[in-house]
C-alpha positions as semicolon CSV with decimal commas, in nm:
position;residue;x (nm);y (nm);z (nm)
1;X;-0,643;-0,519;-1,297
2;X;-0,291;-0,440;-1,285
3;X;-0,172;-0,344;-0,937
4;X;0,122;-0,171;-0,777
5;X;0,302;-0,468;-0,712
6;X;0,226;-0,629;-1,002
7;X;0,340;-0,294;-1,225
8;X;0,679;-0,273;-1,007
9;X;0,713;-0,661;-1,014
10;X;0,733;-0,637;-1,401
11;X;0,440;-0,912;-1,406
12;X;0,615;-1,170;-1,188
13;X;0,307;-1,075;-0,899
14;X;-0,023;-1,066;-0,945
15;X;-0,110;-0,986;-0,596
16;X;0,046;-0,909;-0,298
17;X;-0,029;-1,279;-0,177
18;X;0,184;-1,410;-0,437
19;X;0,491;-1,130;-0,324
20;X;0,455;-1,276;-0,021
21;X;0,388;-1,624;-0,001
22;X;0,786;-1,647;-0,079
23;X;1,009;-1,702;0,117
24;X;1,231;-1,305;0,183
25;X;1,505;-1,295;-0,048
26;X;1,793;-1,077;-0,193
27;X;1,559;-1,099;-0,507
28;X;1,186;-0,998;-0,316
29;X;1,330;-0,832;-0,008
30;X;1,310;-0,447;-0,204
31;X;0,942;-0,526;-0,355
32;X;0,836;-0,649;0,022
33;X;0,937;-0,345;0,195
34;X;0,804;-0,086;-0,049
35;X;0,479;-0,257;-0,024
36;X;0,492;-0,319;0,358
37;X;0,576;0,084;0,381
38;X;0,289;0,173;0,164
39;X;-0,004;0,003;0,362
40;X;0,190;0,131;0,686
41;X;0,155;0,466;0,616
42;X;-0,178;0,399;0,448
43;X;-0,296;0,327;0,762
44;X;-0,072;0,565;0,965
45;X;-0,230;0,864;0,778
46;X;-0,589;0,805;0,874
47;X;-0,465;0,939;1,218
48;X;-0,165;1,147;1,161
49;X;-0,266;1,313;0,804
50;X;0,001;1,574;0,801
51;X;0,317;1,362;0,815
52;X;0,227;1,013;0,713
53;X;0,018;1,155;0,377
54;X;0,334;1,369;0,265
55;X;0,508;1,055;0,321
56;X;0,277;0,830;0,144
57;X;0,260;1,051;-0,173
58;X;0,642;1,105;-0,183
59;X;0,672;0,744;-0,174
60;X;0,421;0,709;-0,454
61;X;0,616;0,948;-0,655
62;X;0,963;0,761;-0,567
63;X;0,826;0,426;-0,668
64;X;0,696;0,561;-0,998
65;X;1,018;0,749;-1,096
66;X;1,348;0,683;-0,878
67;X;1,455;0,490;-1,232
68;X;1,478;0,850;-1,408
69;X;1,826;0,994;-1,408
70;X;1,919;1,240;-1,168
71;X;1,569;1,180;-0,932
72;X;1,620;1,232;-0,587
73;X;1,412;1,027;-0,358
74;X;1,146;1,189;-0,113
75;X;1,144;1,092;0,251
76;X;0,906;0,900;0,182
77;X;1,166;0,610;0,097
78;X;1,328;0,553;0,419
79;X;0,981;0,404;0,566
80;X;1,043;0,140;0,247
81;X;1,405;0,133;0,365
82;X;1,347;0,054;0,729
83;X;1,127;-0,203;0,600
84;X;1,395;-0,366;0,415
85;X;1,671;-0,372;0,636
86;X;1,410;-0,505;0,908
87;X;1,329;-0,795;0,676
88;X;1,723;-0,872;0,583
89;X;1,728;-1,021;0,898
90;X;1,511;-1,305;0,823
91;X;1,649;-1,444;0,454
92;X;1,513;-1,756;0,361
93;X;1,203;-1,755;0,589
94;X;0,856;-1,620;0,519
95;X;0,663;-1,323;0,661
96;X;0,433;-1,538;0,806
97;X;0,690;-1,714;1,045
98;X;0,656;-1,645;1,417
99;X;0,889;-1,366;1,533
100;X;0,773;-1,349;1,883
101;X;0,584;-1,197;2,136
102;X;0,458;-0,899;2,162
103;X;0,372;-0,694;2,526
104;X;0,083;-0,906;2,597
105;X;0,244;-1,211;2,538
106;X;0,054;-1,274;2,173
107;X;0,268;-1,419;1,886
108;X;0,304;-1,172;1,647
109;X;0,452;-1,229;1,256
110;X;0,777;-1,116;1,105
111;X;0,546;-0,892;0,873
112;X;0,348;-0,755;1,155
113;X;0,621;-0,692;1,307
114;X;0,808;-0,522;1,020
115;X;0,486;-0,287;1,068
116;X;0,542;-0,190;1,337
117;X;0,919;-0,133;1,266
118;X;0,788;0,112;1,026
119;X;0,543;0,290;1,266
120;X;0,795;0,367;1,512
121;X;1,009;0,506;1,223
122;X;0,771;0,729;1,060
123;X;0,705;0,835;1,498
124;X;1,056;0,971;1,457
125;X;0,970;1,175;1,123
126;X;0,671;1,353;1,363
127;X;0,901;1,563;1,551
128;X;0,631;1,620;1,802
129;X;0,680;1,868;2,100
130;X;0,640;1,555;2,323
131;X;0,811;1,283;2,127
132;X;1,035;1,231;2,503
133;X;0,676;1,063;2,610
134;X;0,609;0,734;2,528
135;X;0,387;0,692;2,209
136;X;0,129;0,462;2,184
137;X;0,176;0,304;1,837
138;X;-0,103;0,220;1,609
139;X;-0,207;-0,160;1,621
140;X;-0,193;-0,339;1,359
141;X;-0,342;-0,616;1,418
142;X;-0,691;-0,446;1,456
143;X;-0,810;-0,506;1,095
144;X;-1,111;-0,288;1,161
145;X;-0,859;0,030;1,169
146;X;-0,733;-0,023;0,869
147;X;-0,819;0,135;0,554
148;X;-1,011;-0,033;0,274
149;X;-0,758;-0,118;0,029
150;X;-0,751;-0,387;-0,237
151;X;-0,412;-0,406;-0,198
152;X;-0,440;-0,589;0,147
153;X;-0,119;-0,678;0,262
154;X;-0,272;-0,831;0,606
155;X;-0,421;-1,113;0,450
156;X;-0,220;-1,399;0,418
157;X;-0,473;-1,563;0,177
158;X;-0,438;-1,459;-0,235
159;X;-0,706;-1,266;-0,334
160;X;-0,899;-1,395;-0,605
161;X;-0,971;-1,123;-0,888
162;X;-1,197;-1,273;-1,160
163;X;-1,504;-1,143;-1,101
164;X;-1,341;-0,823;-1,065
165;X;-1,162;-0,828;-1,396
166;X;-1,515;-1,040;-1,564
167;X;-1,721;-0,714;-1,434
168;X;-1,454;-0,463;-1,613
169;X;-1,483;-0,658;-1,950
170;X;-1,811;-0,608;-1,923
171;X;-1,840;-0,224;-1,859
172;X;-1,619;-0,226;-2,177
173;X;-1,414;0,102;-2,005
174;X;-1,204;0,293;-2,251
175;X;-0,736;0,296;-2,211
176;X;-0,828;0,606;-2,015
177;X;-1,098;0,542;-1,796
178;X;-0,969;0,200;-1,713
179;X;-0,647;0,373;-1,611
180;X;-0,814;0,589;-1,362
181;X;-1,029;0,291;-1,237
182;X;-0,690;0,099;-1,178
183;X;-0,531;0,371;-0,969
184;X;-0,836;0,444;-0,705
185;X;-0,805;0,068;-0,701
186;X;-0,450;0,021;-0,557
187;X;-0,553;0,305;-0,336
188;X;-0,434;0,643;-0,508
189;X;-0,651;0,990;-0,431
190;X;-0,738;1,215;-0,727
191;X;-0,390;1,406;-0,665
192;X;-0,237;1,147;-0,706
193;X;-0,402;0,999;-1,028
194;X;-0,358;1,288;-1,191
195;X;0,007;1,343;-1,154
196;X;0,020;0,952;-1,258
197;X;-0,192;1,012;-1,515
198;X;-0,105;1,381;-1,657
199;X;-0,431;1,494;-1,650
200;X;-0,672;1,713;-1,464
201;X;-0,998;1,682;-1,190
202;X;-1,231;1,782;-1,456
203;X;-1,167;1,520;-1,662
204;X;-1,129;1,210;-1,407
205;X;-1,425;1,315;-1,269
206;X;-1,619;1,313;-1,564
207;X;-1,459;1,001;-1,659
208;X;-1,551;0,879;-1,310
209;X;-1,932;0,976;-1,371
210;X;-1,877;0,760;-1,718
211;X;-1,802;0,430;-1,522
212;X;-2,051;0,473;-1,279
213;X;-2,346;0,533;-1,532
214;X;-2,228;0,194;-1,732
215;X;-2,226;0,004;-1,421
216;X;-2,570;0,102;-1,314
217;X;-2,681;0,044;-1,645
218;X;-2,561;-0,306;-1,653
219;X;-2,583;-0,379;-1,262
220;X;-2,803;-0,131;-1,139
221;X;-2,768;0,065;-0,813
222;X;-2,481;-0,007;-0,552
């Protein structure tokens, strides 16, 4: 399965683990805060669906084309930009480092910290009639919160995707309908697969209906 950060890596990553087992450099230091801003406002959206999701798909759309001549990026790019310049503080360490305490005295990491960077940013982008109040920002560190997403950048163990990739050999999935498979993998909604894709509801949906008949032919029922 070939995910975001694996695509926009060129191949170097196969997982998010890998991206960020290294230590944050001048090389990694884009890569990490693109990914960091997409689970933020993954998880961001789930309670504030009219800013954070126009966010999240402009991002989307800037990863996927800001190499295209004359593309102007969405707003959606500053939460991967805040991200950066929040982790160009720490060169040469790892996002898994201690970067202090947080208001009840726990340790928190420079990654979940870099979260929260981002949540306070995209807080900003609200514009809410009461944004002189003091906001209670989303925790991060409650994992049951978050959205289920493959591409988990909370865990700090790799992810191990054999059986995954043995089950899709075995469905034996057309270009197409492994395509579609990969994208509501890494998290994309049918919008969004079919701009990625060029190609309409009907036809992910059947192709959807495709997959899941050869899976409970060969594994039966979920």
């Amino acid at each position: 399965m070939e995910m975001l950060v694996t695509k926009f890596s060129n191949g170097k990553y196969r997982n998010e683990g890998e991206l960020f087992a290294e230590p944050i450099s001048n090389a990694n230091v884009k890569l990490m805060g693109e990914m960091i801003a997409l689970q933020a406002l993954r998880t961001v959206k789930k309670f504030d669906l009219k800013i954070a999701d126009k966010l999240y798909i402009g991002l989307i759309k800037d990863l996927h084309h800001m190499g295209e001549i004359d593309y102007t990026v969405s707003d959606g790019y500053d939460c991967a930009q805040t991200a950066m310049c929040f982790l160009y503080q720490f060169l040469g360490r790892t996002v898994h480092e201690i970067y202090g305490k947080d208001k009840k005295g726990k340790d928190i990491t420079i990654k979940l910290a870099c979260y929260r960077e981002v949540d306070r940013f995209i807080d900003t982008l609200r514009n809410r009639p009461d944004s002189h109040k003091q906001v209670e920002y989303i925790d991060f560190t409650d994992y049951k919160a978050l959205p289920m997403d493959p591409v988990n950048c909370f865990e700090k163990e790799q992810t191990v995707y054999s059986k995954y990739d043995e089950l899709v050999a075995a469905l034996q999935l057309s270009a197409l309908e492994l395509a579609i498979l990969n994208c509501y993998m890494n998290g994309m909604r049918q919008a969004e697969v079919c701009a990625e894709l060029g190609i309409g509801r009907g036809t992910i949906n059947h192709r959807k209906a495709s997959i899941r008949r050869r899976y409970y032919s060969l594994y039966g029922s979920l």
